[in-house]
XYZ file of C-alpha atoms in Angstrom:
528
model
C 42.029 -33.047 -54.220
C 42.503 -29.263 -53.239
C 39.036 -29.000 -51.680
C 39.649 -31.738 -48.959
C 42.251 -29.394 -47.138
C 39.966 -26.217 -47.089
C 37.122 -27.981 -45.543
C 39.649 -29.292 -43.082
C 40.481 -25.787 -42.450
C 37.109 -24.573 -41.739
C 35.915 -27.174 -39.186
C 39.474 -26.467 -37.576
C 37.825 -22.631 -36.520
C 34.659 -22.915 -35.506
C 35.504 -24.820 -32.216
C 37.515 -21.477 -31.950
C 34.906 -18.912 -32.672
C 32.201 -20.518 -30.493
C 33.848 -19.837 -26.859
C 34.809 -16.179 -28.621
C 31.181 -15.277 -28.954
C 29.899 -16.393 -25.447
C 32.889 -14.805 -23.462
C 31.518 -11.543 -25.284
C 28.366 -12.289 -24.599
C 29.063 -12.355 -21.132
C 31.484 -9.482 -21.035
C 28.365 -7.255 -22.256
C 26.272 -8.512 -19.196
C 28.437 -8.312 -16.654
C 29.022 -4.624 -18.294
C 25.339 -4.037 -18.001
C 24.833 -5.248 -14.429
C 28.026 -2.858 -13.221
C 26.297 0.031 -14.568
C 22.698 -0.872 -12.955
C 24.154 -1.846 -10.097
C 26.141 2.132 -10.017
C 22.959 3.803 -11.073
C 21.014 2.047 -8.468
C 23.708 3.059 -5.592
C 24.031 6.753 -6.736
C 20.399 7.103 -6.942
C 19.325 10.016 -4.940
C 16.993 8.881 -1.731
C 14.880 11.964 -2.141
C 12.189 12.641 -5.166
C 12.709 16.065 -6.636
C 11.133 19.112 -9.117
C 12.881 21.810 -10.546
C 12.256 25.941 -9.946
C 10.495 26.750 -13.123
C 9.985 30.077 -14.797
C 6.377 30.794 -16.224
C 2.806 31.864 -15.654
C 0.177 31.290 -12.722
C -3.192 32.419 -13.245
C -5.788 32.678 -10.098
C -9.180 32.421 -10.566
C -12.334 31.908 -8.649
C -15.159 29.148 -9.798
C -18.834 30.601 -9.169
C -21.960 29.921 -11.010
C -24.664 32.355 -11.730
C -27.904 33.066 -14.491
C -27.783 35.251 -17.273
C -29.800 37.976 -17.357
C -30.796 41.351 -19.798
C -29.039 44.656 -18.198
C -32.247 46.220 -18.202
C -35.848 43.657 -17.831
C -39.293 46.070 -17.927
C -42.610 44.975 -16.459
C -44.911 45.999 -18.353
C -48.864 46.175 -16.566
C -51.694 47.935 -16.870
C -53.598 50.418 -14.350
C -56.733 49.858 -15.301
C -59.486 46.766 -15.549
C -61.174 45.399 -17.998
C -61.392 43.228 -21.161
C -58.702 42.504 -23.436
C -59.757 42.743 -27.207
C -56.152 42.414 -29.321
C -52.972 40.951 -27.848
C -50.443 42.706 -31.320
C -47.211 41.130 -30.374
C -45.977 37.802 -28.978
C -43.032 36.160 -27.544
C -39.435 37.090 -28.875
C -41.230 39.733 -30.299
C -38.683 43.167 -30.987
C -40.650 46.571 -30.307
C -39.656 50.198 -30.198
C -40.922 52.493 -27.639
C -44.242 53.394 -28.292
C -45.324 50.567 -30.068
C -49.100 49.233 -29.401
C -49.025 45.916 -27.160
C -52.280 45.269 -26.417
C -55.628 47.092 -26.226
C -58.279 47.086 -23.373
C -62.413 47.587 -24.466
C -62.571 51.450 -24.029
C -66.197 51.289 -24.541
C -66.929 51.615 -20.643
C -64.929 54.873 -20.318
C -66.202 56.279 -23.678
C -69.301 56.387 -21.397
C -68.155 57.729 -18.706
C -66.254 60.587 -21.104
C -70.095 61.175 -22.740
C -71.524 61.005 -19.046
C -69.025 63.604 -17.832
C -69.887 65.962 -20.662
C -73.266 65.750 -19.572
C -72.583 66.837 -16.072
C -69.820 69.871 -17.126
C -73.091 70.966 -19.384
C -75.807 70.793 -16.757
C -72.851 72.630 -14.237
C -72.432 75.528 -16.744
C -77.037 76.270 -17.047
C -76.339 76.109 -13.276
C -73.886 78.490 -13.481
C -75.884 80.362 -15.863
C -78.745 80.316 -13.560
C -77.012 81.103 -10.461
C -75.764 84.400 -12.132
C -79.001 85.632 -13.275
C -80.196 85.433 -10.060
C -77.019 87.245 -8.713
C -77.868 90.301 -10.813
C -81.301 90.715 -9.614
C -79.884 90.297 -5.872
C -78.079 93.130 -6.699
C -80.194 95.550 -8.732
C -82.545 94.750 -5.536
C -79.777 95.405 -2.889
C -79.090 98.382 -4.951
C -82.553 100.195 -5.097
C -83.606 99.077 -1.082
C -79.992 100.919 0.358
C -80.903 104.289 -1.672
C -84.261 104.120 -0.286
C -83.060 103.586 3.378
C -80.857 106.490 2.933
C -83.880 108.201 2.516
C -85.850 107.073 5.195
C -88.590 105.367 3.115
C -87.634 101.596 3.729
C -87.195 100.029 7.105
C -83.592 98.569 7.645
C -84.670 95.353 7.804
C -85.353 95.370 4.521
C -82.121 96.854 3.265
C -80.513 93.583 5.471
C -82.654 91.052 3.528
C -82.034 92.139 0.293
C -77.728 92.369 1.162
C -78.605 88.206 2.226
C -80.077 87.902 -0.858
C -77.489 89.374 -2.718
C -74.166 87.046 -0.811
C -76.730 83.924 -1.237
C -76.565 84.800 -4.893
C -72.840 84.926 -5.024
C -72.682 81.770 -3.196
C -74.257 80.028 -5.792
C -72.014 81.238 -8.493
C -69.415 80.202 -6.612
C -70.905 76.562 -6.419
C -71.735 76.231 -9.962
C -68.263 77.001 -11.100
C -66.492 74.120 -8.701
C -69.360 72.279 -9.959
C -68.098 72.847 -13.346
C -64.292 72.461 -12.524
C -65.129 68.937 -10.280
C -66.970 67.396 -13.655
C -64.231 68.692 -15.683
C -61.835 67.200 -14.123
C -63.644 63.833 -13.653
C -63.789 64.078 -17.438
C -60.346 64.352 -17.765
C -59.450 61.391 -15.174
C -61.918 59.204 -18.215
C -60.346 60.882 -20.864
C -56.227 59.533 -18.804
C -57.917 56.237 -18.360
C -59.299 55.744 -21.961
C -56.173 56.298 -22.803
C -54.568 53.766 -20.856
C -56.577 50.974 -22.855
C -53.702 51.075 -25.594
C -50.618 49.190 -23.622
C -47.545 50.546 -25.206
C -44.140 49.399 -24.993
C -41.864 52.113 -22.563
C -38.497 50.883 -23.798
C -37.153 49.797 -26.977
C -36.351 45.950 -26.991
C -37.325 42.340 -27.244
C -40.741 40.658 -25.289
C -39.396 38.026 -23.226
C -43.015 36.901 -21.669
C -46.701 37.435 -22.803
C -49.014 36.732 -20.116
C -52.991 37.336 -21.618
C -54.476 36.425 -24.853
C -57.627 38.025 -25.944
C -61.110 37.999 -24.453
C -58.891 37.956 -20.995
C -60.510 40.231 -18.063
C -57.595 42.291 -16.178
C -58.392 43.373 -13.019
C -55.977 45.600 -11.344
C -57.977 46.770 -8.260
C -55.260 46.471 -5.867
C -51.640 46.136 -8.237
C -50.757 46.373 -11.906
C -51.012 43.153 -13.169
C -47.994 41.622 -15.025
C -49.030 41.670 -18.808
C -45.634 41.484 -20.723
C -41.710 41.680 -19.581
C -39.363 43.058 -22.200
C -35.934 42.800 -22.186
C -34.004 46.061 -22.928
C -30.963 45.712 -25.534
C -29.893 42.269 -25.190
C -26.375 43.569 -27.039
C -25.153 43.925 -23.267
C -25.934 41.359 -21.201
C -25.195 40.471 -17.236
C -24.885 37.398 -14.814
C -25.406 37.769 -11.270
C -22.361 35.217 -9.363
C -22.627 33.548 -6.007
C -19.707 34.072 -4.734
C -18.359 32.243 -1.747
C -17.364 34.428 1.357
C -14.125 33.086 1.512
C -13.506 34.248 -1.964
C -15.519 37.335 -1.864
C -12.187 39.494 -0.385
C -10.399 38.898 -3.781
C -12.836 39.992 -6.322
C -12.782 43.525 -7.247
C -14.745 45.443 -10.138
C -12.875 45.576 -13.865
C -11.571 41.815 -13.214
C -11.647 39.837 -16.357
C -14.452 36.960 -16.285
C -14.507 34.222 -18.263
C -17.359 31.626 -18.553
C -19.181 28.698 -20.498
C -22.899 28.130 -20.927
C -24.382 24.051 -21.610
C -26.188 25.382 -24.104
C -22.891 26.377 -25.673
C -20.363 23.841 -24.672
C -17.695 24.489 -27.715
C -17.669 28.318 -26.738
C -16.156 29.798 -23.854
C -17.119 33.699 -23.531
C -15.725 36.861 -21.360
C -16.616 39.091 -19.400
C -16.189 41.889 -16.876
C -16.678 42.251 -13.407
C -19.053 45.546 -12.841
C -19.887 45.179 -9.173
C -19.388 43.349 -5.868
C -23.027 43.817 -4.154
C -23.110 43.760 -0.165
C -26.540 42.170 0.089
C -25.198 38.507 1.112
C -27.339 35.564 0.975
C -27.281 32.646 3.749
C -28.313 29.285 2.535
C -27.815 26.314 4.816
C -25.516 28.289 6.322
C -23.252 29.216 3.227
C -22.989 32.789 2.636
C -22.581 33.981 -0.663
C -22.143 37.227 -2.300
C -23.861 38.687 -5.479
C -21.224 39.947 -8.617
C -22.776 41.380 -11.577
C -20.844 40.857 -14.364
C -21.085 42.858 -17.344
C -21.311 40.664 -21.065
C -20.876 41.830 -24.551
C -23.570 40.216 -26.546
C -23.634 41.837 -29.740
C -23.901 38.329 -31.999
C -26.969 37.606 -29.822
C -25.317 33.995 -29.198
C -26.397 34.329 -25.472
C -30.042 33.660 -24.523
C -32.035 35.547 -21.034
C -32.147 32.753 -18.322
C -28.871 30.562 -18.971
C -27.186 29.139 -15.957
C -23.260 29.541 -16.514
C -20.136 28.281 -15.408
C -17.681 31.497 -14.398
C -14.021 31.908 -13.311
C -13.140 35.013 -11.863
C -9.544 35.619 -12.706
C -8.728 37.780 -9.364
C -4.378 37.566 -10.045
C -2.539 36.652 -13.121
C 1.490 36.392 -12.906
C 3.902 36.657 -15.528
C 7.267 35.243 -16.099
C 7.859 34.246 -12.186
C 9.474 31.813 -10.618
C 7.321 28.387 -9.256
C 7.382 25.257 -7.581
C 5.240 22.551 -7.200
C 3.057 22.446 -3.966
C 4.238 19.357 -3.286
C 7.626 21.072 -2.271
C 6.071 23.214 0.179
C 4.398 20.271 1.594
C 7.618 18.522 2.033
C 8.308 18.605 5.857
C 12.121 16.931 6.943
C 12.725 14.083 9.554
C 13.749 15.408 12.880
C 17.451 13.459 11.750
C 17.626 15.360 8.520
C 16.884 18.628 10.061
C 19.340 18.774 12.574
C 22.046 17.419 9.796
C 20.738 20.141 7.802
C 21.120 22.943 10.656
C 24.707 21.236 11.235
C 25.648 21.842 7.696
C 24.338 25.178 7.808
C 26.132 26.406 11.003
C 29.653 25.329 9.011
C 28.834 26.993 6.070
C 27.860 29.916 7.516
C 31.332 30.245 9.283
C 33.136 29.665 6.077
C 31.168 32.475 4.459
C 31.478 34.784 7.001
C 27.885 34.282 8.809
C 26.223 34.291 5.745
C 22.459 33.317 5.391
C 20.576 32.014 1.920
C 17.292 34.276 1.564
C 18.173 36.840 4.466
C 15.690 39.748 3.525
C 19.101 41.427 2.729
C 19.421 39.843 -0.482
C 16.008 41.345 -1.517
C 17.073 45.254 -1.250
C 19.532 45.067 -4.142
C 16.559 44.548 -6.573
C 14.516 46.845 -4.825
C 17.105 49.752 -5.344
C 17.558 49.082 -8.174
C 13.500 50.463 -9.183
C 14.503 53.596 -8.051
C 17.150 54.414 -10.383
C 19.568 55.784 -7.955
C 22.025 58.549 -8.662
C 25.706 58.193 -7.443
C 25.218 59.591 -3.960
C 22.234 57.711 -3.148
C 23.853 54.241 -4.213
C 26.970 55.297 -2.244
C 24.564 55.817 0.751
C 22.666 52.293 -0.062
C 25.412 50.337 -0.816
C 26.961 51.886 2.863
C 23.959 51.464 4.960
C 23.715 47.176 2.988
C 26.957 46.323 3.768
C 26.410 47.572 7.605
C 23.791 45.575 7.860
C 24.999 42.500 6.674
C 27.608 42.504 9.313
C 24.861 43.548 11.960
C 23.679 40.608 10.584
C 26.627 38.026 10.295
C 27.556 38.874 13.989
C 23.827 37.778 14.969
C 24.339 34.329 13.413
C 27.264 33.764 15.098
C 25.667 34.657 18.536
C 23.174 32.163 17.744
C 24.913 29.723 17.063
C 27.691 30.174 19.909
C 23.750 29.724 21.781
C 22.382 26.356 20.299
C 26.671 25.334 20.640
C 26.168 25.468 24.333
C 22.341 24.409 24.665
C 23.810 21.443 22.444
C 26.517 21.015 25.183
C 24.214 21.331 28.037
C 22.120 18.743 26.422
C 24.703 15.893 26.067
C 25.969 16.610 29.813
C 22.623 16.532 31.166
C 20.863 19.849 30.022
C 17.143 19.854 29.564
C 15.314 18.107 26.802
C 13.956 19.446 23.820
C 15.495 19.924 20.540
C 15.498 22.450 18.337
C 12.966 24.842 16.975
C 12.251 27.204 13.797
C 10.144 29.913 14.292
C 9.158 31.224 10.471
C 7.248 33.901 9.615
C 5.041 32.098 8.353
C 3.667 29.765 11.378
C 2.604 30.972 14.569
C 0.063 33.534 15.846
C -1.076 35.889 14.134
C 0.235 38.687 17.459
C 3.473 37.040 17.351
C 3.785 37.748 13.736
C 2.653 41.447 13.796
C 5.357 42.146 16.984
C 7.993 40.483 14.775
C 6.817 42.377 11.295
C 6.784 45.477 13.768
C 10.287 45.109 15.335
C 11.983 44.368 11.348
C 9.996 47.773 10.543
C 11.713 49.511 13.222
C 14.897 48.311 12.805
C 14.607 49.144 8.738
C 14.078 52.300 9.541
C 16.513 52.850 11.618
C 19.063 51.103 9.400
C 18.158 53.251 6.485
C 16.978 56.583 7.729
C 20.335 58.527 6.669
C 19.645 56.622 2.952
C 16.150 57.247 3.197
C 16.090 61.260 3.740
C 18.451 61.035 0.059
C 15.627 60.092 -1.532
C 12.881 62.217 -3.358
C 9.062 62.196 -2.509
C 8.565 59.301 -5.471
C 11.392 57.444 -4.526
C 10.864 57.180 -0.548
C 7.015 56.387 -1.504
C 8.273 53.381 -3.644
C 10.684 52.745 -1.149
C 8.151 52.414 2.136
C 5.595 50.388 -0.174
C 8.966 47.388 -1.230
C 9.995 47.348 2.454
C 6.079 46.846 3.147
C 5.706 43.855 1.036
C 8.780 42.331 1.085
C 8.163 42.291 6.116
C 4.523 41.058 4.711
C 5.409 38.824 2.846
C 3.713 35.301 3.386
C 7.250 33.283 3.761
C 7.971 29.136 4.115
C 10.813 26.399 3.431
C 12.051 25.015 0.913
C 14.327 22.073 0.671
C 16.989 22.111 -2.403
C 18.996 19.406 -2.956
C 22.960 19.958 -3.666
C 25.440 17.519 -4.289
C 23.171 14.862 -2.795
C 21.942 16.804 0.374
C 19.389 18.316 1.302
C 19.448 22.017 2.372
C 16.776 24.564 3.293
C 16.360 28.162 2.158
C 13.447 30.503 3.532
C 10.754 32.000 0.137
C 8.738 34.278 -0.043
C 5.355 32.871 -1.226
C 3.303 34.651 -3.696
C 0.408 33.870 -5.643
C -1.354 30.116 -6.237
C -3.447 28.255 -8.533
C -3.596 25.053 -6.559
C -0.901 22.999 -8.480
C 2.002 25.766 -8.630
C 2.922 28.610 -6.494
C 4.934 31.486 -6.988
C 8.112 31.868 -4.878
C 10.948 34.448 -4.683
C 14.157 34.569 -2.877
C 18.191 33.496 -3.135
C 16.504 30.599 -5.648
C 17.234 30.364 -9.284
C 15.486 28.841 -12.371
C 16.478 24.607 -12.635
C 17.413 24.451 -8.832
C 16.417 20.961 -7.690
C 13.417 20.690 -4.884
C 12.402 18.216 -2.784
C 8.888 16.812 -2.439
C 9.461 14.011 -0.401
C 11.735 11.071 0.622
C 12.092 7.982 -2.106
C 10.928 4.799 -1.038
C 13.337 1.862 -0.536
C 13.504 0.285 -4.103
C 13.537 -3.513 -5.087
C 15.151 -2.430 -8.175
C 19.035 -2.233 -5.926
C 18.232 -5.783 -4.696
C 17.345 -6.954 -8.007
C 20.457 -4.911 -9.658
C 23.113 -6.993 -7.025
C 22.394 -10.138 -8.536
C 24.031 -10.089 -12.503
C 22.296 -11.172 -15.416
C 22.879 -15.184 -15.974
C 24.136 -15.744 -19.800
C-alpha cells in the first residue's frame, strides 16, 4: 500500500525536470553564439606577427669540385719503351720512390759510344802535342841560325807557322775532348731519366702507361702519372655569382655537403676570392678556393659539392617577418594614419617614433662617458630634439594649409613620403650629406670632449646609423594601425633584422584580413 504513493510522486517530477533541462540547454547556446558573435566583431581587420628576438644567419649557395691543395704531373723528358710500370692507382709514394722505368739500353750505347770518342780526342791530343814540340825545337834551332846569318829568313818564318799550326791543333784536340765529354754527360743525365721517380710525397691519382708502352716526348712531356699531394688538406674551387661575389671575403666559415656523403655535412674556410671571372651564357661567376680539413680521408679528389658561404651571422637582434616590410597601406589608411600622427605629435610635444635621435643614447653609451662629456651630450640631445620638435610642427602647419588649399580648390595630389630608403640613389647621398653636416654641427662642442678612441667610434656610429638602409613598418595599437621608420639590417630571405623605437612582442602588420564568412555565420544562433 505504501509503494502506490511514491510512484505517484515520481511521475509527478519528471514533467518538471524535462522543460528544466532544455531551457539550459538553450541558455548554453545562446551563451555560445554571444561570445562568437563578440569574438567575430572585435576581430582585428588586419593579419599580424610579432618583433622577435633571435638569430639570422646569411649565407651564399654556390657549387664547386673538390680538389687536392697540391696535384703533380708527373712526365717524362725522354722517349722510349716502357719496361716496369711499380705502382698503380691510389697508390701512396714518398718522394723518391721508383714509378716507372724506361729501356736504358739505347743510351747505355750512346754512354759506351761517347767514351769512345773522349778516347780517340785524348791520342789526338796526344798527337797534336808531339808534333807541337818538334815545331818548336825546329823554330828554336832555325831563329839561332838566322841570328847568325846562316839561314835565310824565310826559313825562320816557316818554321814560326809550323810552330802556331802546332798549337792550333792542341787547342782543337782539347775542345774535342771537352765537346765528347760533355755529350757523355748529356747520355749519362738522360740514362738517368729512365727511372721516373715520384717529386712529392703523396697518393697516385691517375696512371696513364702500362708496360711495353713507347713514350715519345719529342715535342712535350707526356702525362705519365698525377699525384695528389697530402690529401689531409683539401680545397674546392666555388662559382660564385657576381651579384654575390661583393660579400664574400677570405676567413668566412663554409659549410658544405657532398652526394656521396648525404648524412654528413662538412666545413670549411674561405682562403681566397680569385679575380679571373668566368662568362658562361652570359653569367659571370667568380672562383673561391676554399680551404678543407681532411684528416679522416672521408673526402675523395673530384666530388662535386653543395656550399653555403656564411658571409653575416647576427646574434640576439631584433626581426620581423618580410612579409611586414612588404606590407604597403591603402591610400585611406595612410592618410588616417598621418592624421593620427599629426595629433599625437602635438600632445607629445612634436615628438617622432624612430627619429635618428632616439639612436644616440645607445651610441653614447659605447663610449663610456665621464661626467663632463655626458653633461655636454645630454646638452647638445636635448637641443636637438627641440630643433627637431619645432620642424614637425612647421610641417605640419604646411600639409594644414596644402590640406586647406585642397578642399577650397587647391591643386591635386595627395600626400607623399620620401624615405631614405626609396628614391635615387643622388637624392639619397645629398640627403645622407646634409644629416652629416648638420651632425656635425650639432655636436662639434661634444665632439672636441672626446678622446682620439672615442671621436673614432663616434664618426664610425654616426656613419652607420645616416647609412643605414631604412623602411616602414606598420604596428598595430589598440586596433590601429601606425607606422614607425627601421633601420634594416641583415636578411636571410624569411626574417630581417630591424632596429629602432621597436620592442620585442610589438604587433606587425603583414597585410589586411579578408572579409570572413565566419561573422555572417556567427549572427545567426545555434538552433537547439
Amino acid at each position: 500500500m505504501s509503494s502506490k504513493p511514491r510512484n505517484t510522486s515520481r511521475s509527478r517530477r519528471r514533467p518538471l525536470l524535462l522543460p528544466a533541462i532544455i531551457g539550459l540547454v538553450v541558455l548554453l547556446g545562446f551563451g555560445w553564439w554571444w561570445t562568437q558573435r563578440k569574438a567575430g566583431g572585435e576581430e582585428s581587420a588586419y593579419r599580424t606577427t610579432q618583433v622577435e628576438r633571435g638569430d639570422i644567419r646569411v649565407a651564399i649557395s654556390a657549387t664547386g669540385t673538390l680538389s687536392a691543395i697540391t696535384t703533380v704531373t708527373v712526365g717524362s723528358q725522354i722517349s722510349g719503351q716502357v719496361t716496369d710500370v711499380l705502382v698503380d692507382f691510389n697508390s701512396p709514394v714518398k718522394k723518391g720512390d721508383v714509378l716507372a722505368r724506361i729501356d736504358p739500353s739505347t743510351y747505355e750505347a750512346q754512354i759506351t759510344q761517347g767514351a769512345a770518342a773522349v778516347a780517340s780526342a785524348n791520342a789526338q791530343l796526344a798527337q797534336a802535342e808531339a808534333t807541337l814540340r818538334n815545331a818548336s825545337a825546329d823554330y828554336a834551332r832555325k831563329a839561332e841560325l838566322g841570328k847568325q846569318q846562316l839561314v835565310s829568313r824565310g826559313d825562320v818564318d816557316a818554321a814560326r807557322a809550323a810552330m802556331q799550326q802546332a798549337q792550333a791543333q792542341v787547342g782543337v784536340a782539347r775542345a774535342q775532348i771537352r765537346q765528347q765529354s760533355a755529350s757523355t754527360q748529356t747520355t749519362r743525365l738522360n740514362l738517368g731519366r729512365t727511372v721516373i721517380r715520384s717529386p712529392v710525397d703523396g697518393v697516385v691519382l691517375t696512371r696513364t702507361i702500362e708496360p711495353g708502352q713507347t713514350v715519345a716526348a719529342s715535342l712535350q712531356a707526356p702525362e705519365l702519372f698525377k699525384i695528389a699531394e697530402d690529401l689531409s688538406k683539401m680545397k674546392i674551387e666555388l662559382a660564385v655569382d657576381e651579384s654575390d661575389i661583393g660579400q664574400v671575403k677570405a676567413g668566412q666559415t663554409v659549410s658544405f655537403t657532398a652526394d656521396a656523403f648525404p648524412d654528413r655535412q662538412f666545413k670549411g674556410v674561405v682562403e681566397q676570392v680569385r679575380l679571373s671571372a668566368t662568362t658562361a651564357n652570359n653569367v659571370v661567376t667568380y672562383p673561391v678556393v676554399v680551404t678543407v680539413d681532411n684528416t679522416d680521408g672521408t673526402l675523395l679528389p673530384g666530388l662535386t659539392v653543395n656550399a653555403e658561404i656564411e658571409v653575416s651571422k647576427r646574434s640576439n637582434i631584433l626581426k620581423v617577418a618580410n612579409a611586414a616590410l612588404r606590407y604597403k597601406p591603402s591610400e585611406e589608411e595612410m592618410q588616417a594614419m598621418m592624421a593620427a600622427a599629426g595629433e599625437g605629435g602635438a600632445a607629445n610635444g612634436g615628438g617622432q617614433r624612430g627619429s635618428i635621435s632616439d639612436d644616440l643614447p645607445a651610441i653614447a653609451a659605447g663610449l663610456k662617458l665621464d661626467a663632463a662629456q655626458q653633461a655636454a651630450f645630454d646638452e647638445t640631445l636635448e637641443a636637438m630634439k627641440k630643433q627637431q620638435a619645432e620642424r614637425m610642427a612647421a610641417a605640419r602647419s604646411a600639409a594644414s594649409q596644402q590640406q586647406g588649399n585642397r578642399v577650397f580648390g587647391g591643386g591635386g595630389g595627395g600626400m607623399r613620403m620620401v624615405t631614405m630608403g626609396g628614391g635615387g640613389g643622388a637624392m639619397q647621398a645629398q640627403m645622407r650629406n646634409r644629416m652629416r653636416d648638420r651632425f656635425q654641427q650639432q655636436f662639434a662642442g661634444f665632439r672636441g670632449k672626446l678622446s682620439d678612441a672615442q671621436r673614432t667610434q663616434w664618426d664610425s656610429a654616426i656613419d652607420a646609423l645616416i647609412n643605414a638602409t631604412r623602411a616602414p613598418l606598420y604596428l598595430l595599437v589598440d586596433g590601429k594601425a601606425k607606422m614607425v621608420m627601421v633601420r634594416v639590417g641583415a636578411s636571410d630571405g624569411t626574417s630581417t633584422e630591424i632596429a629602432g623605437s621597436i620592442k620585442e612582442g610589438d604587433e606587425v602588420i603583414t597585410g589586411a584580413r579578408a572579409a570572413s564568412s565566419s561573422a555572417s555565420s556567427a549572427s545567426t544562433p545555434p538552433r537547439s
